[in-house]
Amino acid sequence: MTIHNITSKGRFHNILAWATFIAVSVSIYMIFMWVPNEKVQGPVSKIIYFHISSAWLAFFAFFLVMVCSVAYLKTRDLKWDVIAYSSAEIGVLFTTIVLVTGPIWGRASWNAWWTWDHRLTTTLILWFIYIAYLMIRSSFSEEEKKARFSAVFGIIGFIDVPIVWMSIRWWRTIHPTVVSSGGFAMDPRMVATLLVSLLAFTLLFFYLLQKGIFILNIKNQTQIIKQKITEIR
Amino acid sequence: MINAMGISKTIGHKTILHNIHLHIKPGQFVTVFGPNGAGKSTLLKILSLVTKPSKGDLVIDGKNANNFADEIRKKIGVISHNTFLNENLTAKENLLFYGKMYGVTDLKDRIFDVLHQVGLELSMNEPVRTFSRGMQQRLAIARSILHDPAILFLDEPYTGLDPHAIQILNNVLAQLNADERTIFLITHNFEEGVNLSDRILFIVNGKIRYDGEKTAMSKDDLKNLYLMKVKDTA
Amino acid sequence: MNFFSGISAIIWKDLKAEFRTKQLLSSMLIFAVLTLIIFVFAFDPTKDVVRQVFPGMIWVCIVFAGVLGVNRSFVSEKQNDCLTGILLAPINRTAIYYGKTGGNLIYMAIVEVIALPLFAVLFNYNIPAASIFPLILVVFLGTLGFIAVGTFLAALTSNARSSEILLPIILFPVMVPVILSAVQATGAILSGAQTADWVSWLKILTAFDVIFLTVPVLLFEYVLEV
């Protein structure tokens, strides 16, 4: 990799940036101006477009971490590690958004901030698992160990998610939940808005991912150059 | 005996070994010199099958290291500056453990043999914790030859040894050399071990910079040649 | 054949070394009992409500004591670089994992055999004879799951400078299904619930155990690389 092709972001990056900008603008317009409020819940129902989209992205991001972790262990090419790391960071960010928007919505519709609802609880554990992933990365200073151990954990963590989900769901069904999720009558316009915001968030994810990879590559490049300079001396 | 074909090792962004080709005949005694961080220990770890190379093939005793790792490992002994000994166990228990791991037959007799060879048969029921550095290192020598390896790798074995332990190590090496065992020694010490060796390698910055017979070269000549090679590459 | 003799050699060595000092076992045991006593001070044990959370308490004690033991299993091999000595031996990498897992399981079994009856005594808990076998089964499956994933992650964190801090942080979220299922099953059995009420938890525990005893076969060599 030469320095040039790493520091130039390429045309794809610009296209992605504009596409994301437009999609996010459209979805925000739809959410706040166009789509009607849910009858029972009122304006607070708008938060589900952010909540659901973030949740979808978080899962997608962690799936990508797992795929890149496998690819890294197979090829030992650090480019996979860069993607995995970047994806994990974004995943944690969106999980945080889910964990913040969930209680806000819950407070308005169920009159309780936190309900230990199985979806929210699984998301919380998911958040801890990927915080652990980031902790592993910060515990090792050598590039290679950082990449290898976090890749192993990236796989373990993802395998664990379905079991966490199942056990928490059974736990919640045995203890009757105080509040049920309740009906959520979906207007066709609401479905459309949800789909558009899913698309917008997905584009946003790829935009952030590319930005993250770009920054990490520059960091690595600086490291390599620094090392070369010390070697020449 | 050892045939390394184009071995490279990359760790992270750093390439530790560049395309190493090395052919070592059975019974050969090879001594490797090189500055710190030159990749000597990494090469030893690859040749002793602790680490896999990033690129290249390794054939030991006619067997490919990728497919027959465990068969090859049975024929390899390693002495390092670390002793690989559990300090809570006695000398005998340590050897029992390693003997079981290698599937050594007639283990009890064999343990007594090797302990006798390094002069520790009287302390065999003492915990290793109570041993001096020299005694621990002698036990490490016993551990490495317990399964009667055809190849012995030594990574800076002279570090921290008292003269008595050095003598025992040299005796063991001479014995193995006489038995036509292959020996691969890494050291900074131009005084010890070199006498026995028939081939000298210099490794600098992950590449073999010198490879030649030791014959008719005095220790001083060797030292000067080494310093020259290191300076050249710097 | 090599595989099993390697496993047994590692277990033999670890137990031999541990029983010479008994340092780890006694710390684990004392820690487990201390944790319970702190619970007793925090919540009044004579209240009925507290008796209902007894299953949760014993699992917290088991897990906290267990982390102490699991954490040592690979860190102890750093002394004199013993791990490299083991890696040189002609045994499969996976055998090292199973050997260490087996050793940890034995430590935990010893701690549990002493601590759990003691807990029942301290809380005046009358355990009906019929529920003893199911309880043993739950304790075994739960401990196995915890040790299976704990030993694996301990091998991973042993390479870090601050392994004793890192291990609980990465281990606890991953073992949520174990603690959840074990606590629920223990609670159901102790309250004399019907078999159908706790058997589904045993299924989750078994699934977790099988998965996390199998995954290391594929991933353990990456953790041990030097």
XYZ file of C-alpha atoms in Angstrom:
693
model
C 0.000 0.000 0.000
C 1.511 3.280 -1.002
C 0.915 6.402 0.982
C -0.953 7.964 -1.901
C -3.788 5.477 -2.282
C -4.370 5.461 1.440
C -4.701 9.173 1.903
C -6.934 9.719 -1.116
C -10.437 8.713 -0.254
C -11.583 7.940 -3.776
C -14.751 8.645 -5.680
C -16.743 5.947 -3.900
C -16.335 7.846 -0.676
C -17.885 11.018 -2.105
C -20.788 9.171 -3.691
C -21.452 7.460 -0.384
C -21.262 10.746 1.493
C -23.845 12.403 -0.767
C -26.122 9.376 -0.850
C -26.061 9.240 2.941
C -26.757 12.954 3.215
C -29.757 12.756 0.910
C -31.164 9.572 2.448
C -30.834 10.879 5.992
C -32.459 14.210 5.014
C -35.351 12.450 3.336
C -35.895 10.116 6.258
C -35.796 12.979 8.752
C -38.335 14.870 6.663
C -40.560 11.788 6.532
C -40.249 11.111 10.236
C -40.951 14.627 11.445
C -43.116 16.170 8.735
C -44.853 13.489 6.734
C -45.656 10.394 8.735
C -48.661 10.547 11.077
C -48.209 9.878 14.776
C -49.206 6.533 16.179
C -52.724 7.012 17.579
C -52.149 5.876 21.135
C -48.601 6.952 21.758
C -48.474 10.273 20.003
C -45.293 12.091 18.942
C -43.025 9.831 21.001
C -43.722 7.011 18.566
C -41.368 8.752 16.133
C -38.456 7.481 18.158
C -39.005 3.929 16.917
C -37.623 4.875 13.507
C -34.299 5.675 15.147
C -34.580 2.864 17.668
C -35.303 0.072 15.216
C -32.844 1.327 12.606
C -30.072 1.567 15.179
C -30.833 -1.904 16.482
C -30.701 -3.357 12.980
C -27.382 -1.603 12.324
C -25.851 -2.725 15.584
C -26.614 -6.349 14.750
C -25.325 -5.896 11.238
C -22.132 -4.259 12.528
C -21.473 -7.130 14.925
C -22.150 -9.630 12.189
C -19.532 -7.833 10.106
C -17.098 -7.994 13.037
C -17.536 -11.767 13.104
C -17.066 -12.137 9.334
C -13.934 -9.960 9.336
C -12.592 -11.799 12.389
C -12.847 -15.109 10.568
C -11.245 -13.531 7.494
C -8.403 -12.125 9.602
C -7.612 -15.448 11.263
C -7.637 -17.165 7.875
C -5.531 -14.620 5.962
C -3.639 -12.733 8.706
C -4.157 -9.610 6.636
C -4.500 -6.612 8.940
C -6.974 -4.946 6.588
C -9.675 -7.285 7.930
C -8.787 -6.295 11.452
C -9.183 -2.631 10.569
C -12.677 -3.271 9.195
C -13.618 -5.377 12.231
C -12.423 -2.726 14.662
C -14.143 0.089 12.833
C -17.356 -1.923 12.604
C -17.255 -2.820 16.302
C -16.881 0.820 17.290
C -19.857 1.842 15.181
C -21.819 -1.139 16.480
C -21.220 -0.068 20.076
C -22.248 3.480 19.176
C -25.544 2.325 17.655
C -26.158 -0.088 20.525
C -25.783 2.868 22.845
C -28.389 4.744 20.793
C -30.732 1.750 21.117
C -30.184 1.664 24.863
C -30.886 5.392 25.166
C -33.898 5.578 22.868
C -35.460 2.405 24.290
C -36.032 3.799 27.803
C -37.253 7.150 26.447
C -39.888 5.382 24.422
C -40.635 2.989 27.264
C -41.143 5.827 29.721
C -43.703 7.448 27.443
C -45.591 4.337 26.380
C -45.199 1.915 29.325
C -44.576 4.446 32.071
C -41.301 2.747 33.044
C -37.764 3.642 32.026
C -36.426 0.145 32.053
C -38.539 -2.971 31.844
C -36.042 -5.832 31.499
C -37.902 -6.581 28.318
C -36.036 -9.396 26.557
C -35.059 -7.317 23.547
C -33.700 -4.458 25.589
C -31.907 -6.807 27.992
C -30.266 -8.744 25.175
C -29.145 -5.447 23.679
C -27.623 -4.475 27.014
C -25.643 -7.728 27.166
C -24.668 -7.230 23.538
C -23.340 -3.813 24.483
C -21.238 -5.336 27.268
C -19.894 -8.053 24.974
C -18.642 -5.534 22.437
C -17.347 -3.196 25.123
C -15.337 -6.262 26.168
C -14.178 -6.576 22.558
C -12.916 -2.993 22.655
C -11.324 -3.607 26.082
C -9.359 -6.531 24.653
C -8.088 -4.284 21.900
C -6.889 -1.676 24.361
C -5.179 -4.303 26.539
C -2.640 -5.328 23.941
C -0.088 -2.999 22.445
C 1.266 -5.195 19.657
C -0.735 -4.850 16.442
C -0.723 -8.584 15.775
C -1.863 -9.709 19.237
C -4.532 -7.028 19.287
C -5.852 -8.273 15.959
C -5.638 -11.980 16.758
C -7.190 -11.934 20.238
C -9.958 -9.534 19.339
C -10.743 -11.654 16.266
C -11.104 -14.734 18.477
C -13.374 -12.817 20.830
C -15.301 -11.317 17.909
C -16.245 -14.851 16.886
C -16.989 -16.080 20.432
C -19.126 -13.027 21.156
C -21.221 -13.453 18.057
C -21.767 -17.174 18.679
C -22.917 -16.243 22.166
C -25.580 -13.738 21.066
C -28.295 -16.261 20.047
C -27.853 -18.182 23.316
C -28.101 -14.960 25.315
C -31.239 -14.050 23.377
C -32.868 -17.436 23.957
C -32.080 -17.623 27.652
C -33.272 -14.080 28.313
C -36.467 -14.668 26.380
C -37.276 -17.790 28.376
C -36.453 -15.939 31.544
C -38.922 -13.175 30.688
C -41.701 -15.567 29.674
C -41.450 -17.468 32.930
C -41.653 -14.282 34.978
C -44.768 -12.554 33.653
C -43.793 -9.168 32.315
C -45.298 -6.162 34.060
C -46.007 -4.472 30.797
C -46.485 -6.123 27.458
C -45.049 -4.638 24.316
C -48.577 -3.662 23.365
C -50.119 -3.340 19.957
C -48.521 -1.010 17.543
C -50.893 -0.361 14.650
C -48.748 0.267 11.632
C -50.057 2.753 9.095
C -48.693 2.092 5.532
C -46.972 5.491 5.694
C -45.254 4.406 8.886
C -43.986 1.268 7.202
C -42.633 3.383 4.343
C -40.922 5.768 6.737
C -39.392 2.883 8.642
C -38.020 1.375 5.448
C -36.539 4.692 4.343
C -34.898 5.245 7.710
C -33.504 1.713 7.628
C -31.946 2.514 4.279
C -30.649 5.872 5.502
C -29.065 4.311 8.580
C -27.496 1.551 6.515
C -25.911 4.137 4.226
C -24.812 6.083 7.290
C -23.221 2.905 8.644
C -21.187 2.347 5.511
C -20.205 5.997 5.430
C -18.995 5.860 9.050
C -17.330 2.523 8.416
C -15.375 3.923 5.522
C -14.400 6.983 7.533
C -13.270 4.735 10.396
C -11.220 2.511 8.118
C -9.693 5.572 6.499
C -8.636 7.043 9.849
C -7.249 3.724 11.110
C -5.271 3.277 7.908
C -3.721 6.693 8.283
C -2.855 5.853 11.895
C -1.218 2.593 10.856
C 0.606 4.305 8.033
C 1.999 6.862 10.476
C 3.146 4.006 12.706
C 4.959 2.330 9.830
C 6.626 5.564 8.758
C 7.674 6.275 12.343
C 9.160 2.822 12.598
C 11.047 3.265 9.335
C 12.455 6.568 10.527
C 13.737 5.023 13.757
C 15.232 2.151 11.760
C 17.080 4.547 9.438
C 18.486 6.401 12.411
C 17.482 -33.226 8.677
C 16.088 -29.719 8.696
C 15.034 -28.204 5.427
C 13.581 -24.694 5.517
C 12.380 -23.442 2.167
C 11.694 -19.747 1.811
C 10.524 -19.165 5.364
C 9.212 -15.694 6.170
C 7.553 -14.467 9.324
C 5.519 -11.319 9.498
C 4.085 -10.150 12.803
C 1.684 -7.257 12.377
C 3.345 -4.759 10.074
C 6.828 -6.022 10.846
C 8.638 -8.676 8.866
C 10.900 -10.563 11.267
C 12.315 -13.136 8.845
C 12.822 -12.653 5.120
C 12.771 -15.707 2.883
C 15.094 -17.979 4.859
C 16.505 -20.977 3.030
C 18.362 -23.338 5.289
C 19.415 -26.914 4.878
C 20.930 -28.677 7.854
C 22.350 -32.172 7.436
C 21.867 -34.875 10.072
C 24.558 -34.742 12.720
C 25.529 -31.183 11.904
C 26.255 -28.733 14.734
C 25.148 -25.271 13.666
C 25.834 -22.184 15.734
C 23.903 -18.982 15.046
C 25.044 -15.502 15.970
C 23.146 -12.271 15.544
C 22.301 -9.032 17.301
C 19.224 -8.760 19.521
C 15.985 -8.615 17.561
C 17.576 -10.096 14.439
C 14.986 -12.884 14.302
C 17.151 -15.743 15.659
C 14.699 -16.766 18.346
C 11.770 -16.476 15.943
C 13.600 -18.788 13.545
C 14.205 -21.241 16.382
C 10.539 -21.102 17.350
C 9.529 -21.854 13.779
C 12.038 -24.689 13.378
C 10.942 -26.203 16.694
C 7.271 -25.945 15.628
C 6.155 -23.586 18.372
C 5.158 -20.973 15.791
C 4.055 -21.334 12.214
C 5.837 -19.377 9.484
C 3.787 -16.802 7.541
C 5.228 -18.131 4.302
C 7.391 -21.014 3.231
C 7.691 -24.709 3.917
C 9.467 -26.623 6.594
C 10.472 -30.256 6.224
C 12.106 -31.994 9.162
C 13.377 -35.556 8.936
C 11.596 -35.931 5.603
C 8.225 -34.898 7.032
C 6.316 -31.734 6.251
C 5.732 -29.655 9.349
C 2.184 -28.773 8.293
C 0.961 -32.352 8.259
C 3.163 -34.218 10.690
C 3.735 -31.670 13.435
C 3.359 -34.117 16.316
C 5.677 -36.726 14.790
C 8.324 -34.047 14.301
C 7.854 -32.622 17.798
C 8.752 -36.014 19.277
C 12.202 -35.705 17.728
C 12.881 -32.185 18.941
C 14.365 -31.018 22.211
C 14.748 -27.394 23.215
C 16.905 -25.707 25.837
C 16.185 -22.036 26.296
C 17.235 -19.419 28.814
C 13.790 -20.109 30.287
C 13.734 -23.479 31.982
C 10.078 -24.486 31.231
C 10.003 -25.964 34.747
C 7.190 -25.789 37.276
C 8.759 -24.541 40.488
C 6.165 -26.130 42.787
C 6.984 -29.606 41.543
C 10.049 -31.646 42.331
C 12.719 -32.381 39.744
C 11.339 -35.877 39.309
C 7.734 -34.698 38.947
C 8.714 -32.168 36.296
C 10.402 -34.898 34.305
C 7.447 -37.238 34.867
C 5.165 -34.599 33.410
C 7.270 -33.996 30.326
C 7.896 -37.717 29.928
C 4.133 -38.341 29.846
C 3.632 -35.530 27.365
C 6.196 -37.108 25.039
C 4.982 -40.662 25.655
C 8.423 -41.789 26.845
C 8.594 -45.523 27.531
C 10.401 -46.874 30.625
C 10.005 -43.398 32.039
C 11.300 -44.072 35.565
C 14.606 -45.520 34.311
C 14.984 -42.832 31.718
C 14.449 -40.099 34.327
C 17.147 -41.604 36.499
C 19.502 -41.755 33.488
C 19.116 -38.122 32.510
C 19.256 -36.910 36.110
C 22.481 -38.843 36.508
C 23.827 -37.233 33.348
C 23.333 -33.741 34.777
C 24.334 -34.744 38.298
C 20.975 -34.114 40.001
C 20.008 -37.630 41.034
C 20.418 -36.759 44.718
C 18.054 -33.768 44.538
C 15.362 -35.395 42.465
C 12.740 -35.225 45.191
C 13.400 -31.591 46.083
C 11.031 -28.929 44.741
C 12.552 -26.985 41.862
C 11.797 -23.799 43.824
C 14.727 -24.602 46.128
C 17.199 -25.099 43.242
C 19.887 -22.582 42.314
C 19.800 -21.099 38.827
C 22.572 -23.471 37.749
C 20.698 -26.518 39.070
C 17.471 -25.421 37.401
C 19.287 -25.042 34.119
C 20.839 -28.485 34.518
C 17.382 -29.904 35.103
C 16.226 -28.078 31.984
C 18.979 -29.868 30.071
C 17.764 -33.180 31.481
C 14.207 -32.245 30.472
C 15.240 -31.468 26.904
C 17.003 -34.804 26.326
C 14.478 -36.906 28.235
C 12.748 -38.183 25.088
C 16.076 -38.752 23.323
C 15.562 -36.145 20.581
C 17.319 -36.367 17.234
C 17.518 -32.581 17.022
C 18.410 -30.259 19.867
C 17.688 -26.540 19.693
C 19.423 -24.230 22.149
C 18.412 -20.593 22.603
C 21.023 -18.665 24.626
C 21.532 -21.608 26.987
C 24.622 -20.091 28.602
C 22.806 -17.112 30.131
C 23.244 -17.145 33.903
C 25.057 -20.479 34.072
C 27.803 -21.154 36.595
C 31.032 -22.784 35.302
C 29.929 -26.176 36.572
C 26.638 -26.017 34.673
C 28.445 -24.788 31.554
C 30.715 -27.803 31.777
C 27.774 -30.169 32.106
C 25.995 -28.536 29.172
C 29.132 -28.807 27.037
C 29.529 -32.459 28.003
C 25.940 -33.191 27.028
C 26.432 -31.363 23.732
C 29.651 -33.250 23.022
C 27.899 -36.523 23.821
C 24.978 -35.713 21.520
C 27.336 -34.543 18.818
C 29.252 -37.798 19.048
C 25.921 -39.635 18.720
C 25.353 -37.843 15.377
C 22.490 -35.713 16.727
C 21.687 -32.481 14.941
C 22.305 -29.391 17.071
C 21.162 -25.838 16.445
C 22.631 -23.341 18.906
C 21.858 -19.644 19.250
C 24.296 -17.707 21.384
C 26.065 -14.419 21.971
C 28.920 -16.269 23.554
C 31.889 -16.726 21.222
C 33.777 -18.747 23.832
C 31.388 -21.620 24.491
C 29.797 -24.096 22.170
C 31.628 -22.787 19.138
C 34.435 -25.302 19.593
C 32.067 -28.149 18.853
C 30.195 -26.600 15.960
C 30.902 -27.337 12.319
C 28.870 -24.567 10.766
C 28.387 -20.889 11.598
C 25.416 -18.702 10.638
C 25.041 -14.963 11.118
C 21.494 -13.644 11.105
C 21.029 -9.889 10.886
C 17.713 -8.121 10.301
C 15.873 -11.317 9.495
C 18.285 -12.522 6.811
C 21.152 -14.983 6.789
C 24.240 -12.817 6.212
C 26.877 -15.461 6.552
C 26.833 -19.215 6.269
C 30.057 -21.154 6.360
C 32.126 -23.975 7.757
C 33.900 -23.170 10.965
C 37.123 -24.928 9.947
C 40.379 -23.101 10.413
C 38.921 -19.937 11.800
C 40.095 -18.631 15.147
C 37.647 -17.186 17.644
C 39.008 -13.699 17.053
C 38.670 -14.015 13.297
C 35.109 -15.154 13.813
C 34.332 -12.260 16.100
C 35.786 -9.726 13.658
C 33.909 -11.247 10.745
C 30.706 -11.065 12.789
C 31.177 -7.423 13.736
C 31.888 -6.595 10.095
C 28.708 -8.312 8.887
C 26.575 -6.589 11.496
C 28.076 -3.215 10.597
C 27.487 -3.843 6.864
C 23.780 -4.309 7.256
C 23.244 -1.491 9.724
C -4.143 -41.879 22.273
C -1.607 -39.093 22.604
C -4.526 -36.728 22.974
C -5.864 -38.304 26.165
C -2.486 -38.964 27.723
C -1.676 -35.293 27.113
C -4.888 -34.202 28.831
C -4.265 -36.471 31.803
C -0.613 -35.384 32.063
C -1.642 -31.723 32.270
C -4.360 -32.409 34.851
C -1.936 -34.568 36.879
C 0.732 -31.856 36.829
C -1.656 -29.042 37.796
C -3.224 -31.003 40.647
C 0.170 -32.154 41.913
C 1.470 -28.591 41.972
C -1.729 -27.237 43.518
C -1.927 -29.817 46.281
C 1.626 -29.022 47.297
C 0.648 -25.466 48.294
C -3.183 -25.576 48.231
C -2.935 -21.830 47.849
C -5.426 -21.497 45.027
C -7.981 -23.932 46.431
C -7.983 -22.347 49.872
C -8.313 -18.833 48.391
C -11.227 -19.953 46.219
C -12.986 -21.596 49.142
C -12.476 -18.704 51.538
C -13.578 -16.247 48.874
C -16.769 -18.218 48.145
C -17.740 -18.354 51.831
C -16.786 -14.711 52.415
C -18.974 -13.612 49.524
C -21.924 -15.458 51.020
C -21.303 -13.922 54.431
C -21.269 -10.474 52.859
C -24.639 -11.323 51.312
C -25.890 -12.316 54.734
C -24.870 -8.934 56.129
C -26.341 -7.100 53.150
C -29.677 -8.946 53.259
C -31.209 -10.399 56.387
C -31.185 -14.211 55.916
C -34.171 -14.775 58.213
C -36.571 -12.998 55.890
C -38.499 -15.162 53.484
C -37.791 -12.903 50.524
C -34.073 -13.388 51.018
C -34.511 -17.129 51.027
C -36.019 -16.835 47.578
C -32.870 -15.242 46.199
C -30.676 -17.926 47.786
C -30.077 -19.672 44.386
C -28.791 -16.388 42.974
C -26.470 -15.917 45.930
C -24.871 -19.331 45.695
C -24.210 -18.895 41.978
C -22.642 -15.497 42.512
C -20.371 -17.096 45.132
C -19.469 -19.986 42.813
C -18.734 -17.698 39.891
C -16.677 -15.181 41.866
C -14.588 -17.924 43.437
C -14.308 -19.616 40.061
C -12.908 -16.540 38.343
C -10.050 -16.564 40.834
C -9.147 -20.119 39.911
C -9.694 -19.851 36.173
C -7.582 -16.739 35.997
C -4.565 -18.589 37.374
C -4.712 -21.511 34.964
C -2.672 -19.922 32.195
C -1.013 -17.062 34.069
C 0.745 -19.710 36.182
C 2.284 -21.165 33.024
C 4.052 -17.873 32.349
C 6.580 -18.627 35.078
C 9.739 -19.956 33.420
C 7.790 -19.877 30.149
C 6.249 -23.279 30.925
C 3.636 -22.715 28.237
C 6.329 -22.903 25.538
C 7.516 -26.133 27.116
C 3.998 -27.529 26.754
C 3.665 -26.208 23.198
C 6.861 -28.065 22.252
C 5.353 -31.391 23.281
C 3.835 -33.640 20.630
C 0.246 -33.162 21.698
C -2.626 -31.407 19.995
C -3.255 -27.806 21.102
C -6.837 -28.709 21.952
C -5.576 -31.238 24.510
C -4.001 -28.353 26.416
C -7.397 -26.652 26.575
C -9.195 -29.794 27.739
C -6.464 -30.527 30.260
C -6.773 -27.079 31.770
C -10.571 -27.247 31.669
C -10.472 -30.610 33.429
C -8.168 -29.271 36.115
C -10.358 -26.236 36.726
C -13.427 -28.431 36.876
C -11.800 -30.510 39.612
C -10.892 -27.381 41.615
C -14.455 -26.136 41.312
C -15.866 -29.522 42.295
C -13.737 -29.516 45.449
C -14.824 -25.984 46.338
C -18.489 -26.782 45.669
C -18.487 -30.026 47.633
C -17.304 -28.108 50.691
C -19.054 -24.765 50.184
C -22.537 -25.726 48.983
C -23.530 -27.897 51.983
C -22.099 -25.175 54.194
C -24.292 -22.582 52.467
C -27.364 -24.762 53.019
C -26.476 -25.023 56.710
C -25.860 -21.293 57.116
C -29.245 -20.535 55.565
C -31.020 -23.395 57.338
C -32.136 -24.659 53.996
C -33.766 -28.078 54.083
C -33.101 -29.679 50.755
C -35.532 -32.515 50.022
C -33.801 -35.776 49.127
C -35.626 -35.946 45.799
C -34.077 -32.728 44.568
C -30.477 -33.639 45.404
C -29.757 -35.386 42.131
C -31.274 -32.620 39.940
C -29.306 -30.079 41.966
C -26.043 -31.904 41.397
C -26.851 -32.044 37.700
C -27.525 -28.295 37.519
C -24.416 -27.443 39.504
C -22.359 -29.688 37.250
C -23.746 -28.335 33.965
C -23.524 -24.735 35.152
C -19.984 -25.122 36.420
C -18.958 -26.899 33.234
C -20.297 -24.070 31.059
C -18.634 -21.445 33.183
C -15.300 -23.305 33.207
C -15.469 -24.139 29.479
C -15.745 -20.528 28.381
C -13.720 -19.222 31.340
C -10.696 -21.415 30.655
C -10.736 -20.424 27.007
C -10.937 -16.708 27.740
C -8.355 -17.047 30.529
C -5.900 -18.353 27.940
C -6.680 -15.256 25.885
C -6.302 -12.744 28.720
C -3.188 -14.405 30.166
C -1.246 -12.623 27.438
C -2.398 -9.207 28.637
C -0.549 -7.235 31.259
C -3.650 -6.778 33.413
C -5.239 -10.189 32.940
C -6.968 -10.296 36.322
C -8.920 -7.146 35.428
C -9.630 -8.086 31.841
C -10.911 -11.627 32.430
C -14.063 -10.843 34.462
C -14.966 -8.003 32.116
C -14.914 -10.194 29.036
C -16.123 -13.381 30.725
C -19.250 -12.168 32.558
C -21.232 -10.892 29.554
C -20.450 -14.048 27.572
C -21.617 -16.332 30.376
C -24.934 -14.564 30.980
C -26.855 -17.616 29.661
C -25.054 -19.878 32.147
C -25.724 -17.778 35.207
C -29.307 -17.100 34.134
C -30.148 -20.733 33.406
C -28.307 -22.084 36.437
C -29.978 -19.658 38.843
C -33.430 -20.278 37.380
C -33.030 -24.040 37.397
C -31.622 -24.079 40.925
C -34.486 -21.885 42.105
C -37.104 -24.076 40.467
C -35.621 -27.272 41.898
C -35.273 -25.839 45.415
C -38.872 -24.608 45.395
C -39.997 -28.096 44.442
C -41.318 -27.144 41.030
C -42.224 -29.760 38.471
C -39.526 -31.242 36.266
C -40.952 -29.496 33.201
C -40.235 -26.142 34.848
C -36.507 -26.573 35.033
C -35.715 -29.049 32.306
C -35.770 -26.335 29.632
C -33.041 -24.487 31.549
C -30.968 -27.626 31.571
C -31.367 -27.731 27.803
C -29.946 -24.222 27.460
C -27.103 -25.105 29.816
C -26.338 -28.251 27.868
C -26.408 -26.365 24.566
C -24.061 -23.728 25.978
C -21.694 -26.388 27.338
C -21.582 -28.282 24.059
C -21.006 -25.125 22.010
C -18.274 -23.714 24.211
C -16.514 -27.044 24.576
C -16.467 -27.378 20.781
C -15.557 -23.849 19.679
C -12.075 -24.062 21.279
C -11.277 -26.999 18.983
C -11.333 -24.483 16.147
C -10.044 -21.376 17.898
C -7.677 -22.452 20.656
C -4.565 -22.659 18.499
C -4.992 -18.974 17.623
C -5.037 -18.096 21.308
C -1.884 -20.059 22.089
C 0.225 -18.748 19.240
C 3.378 -16.964 20.297
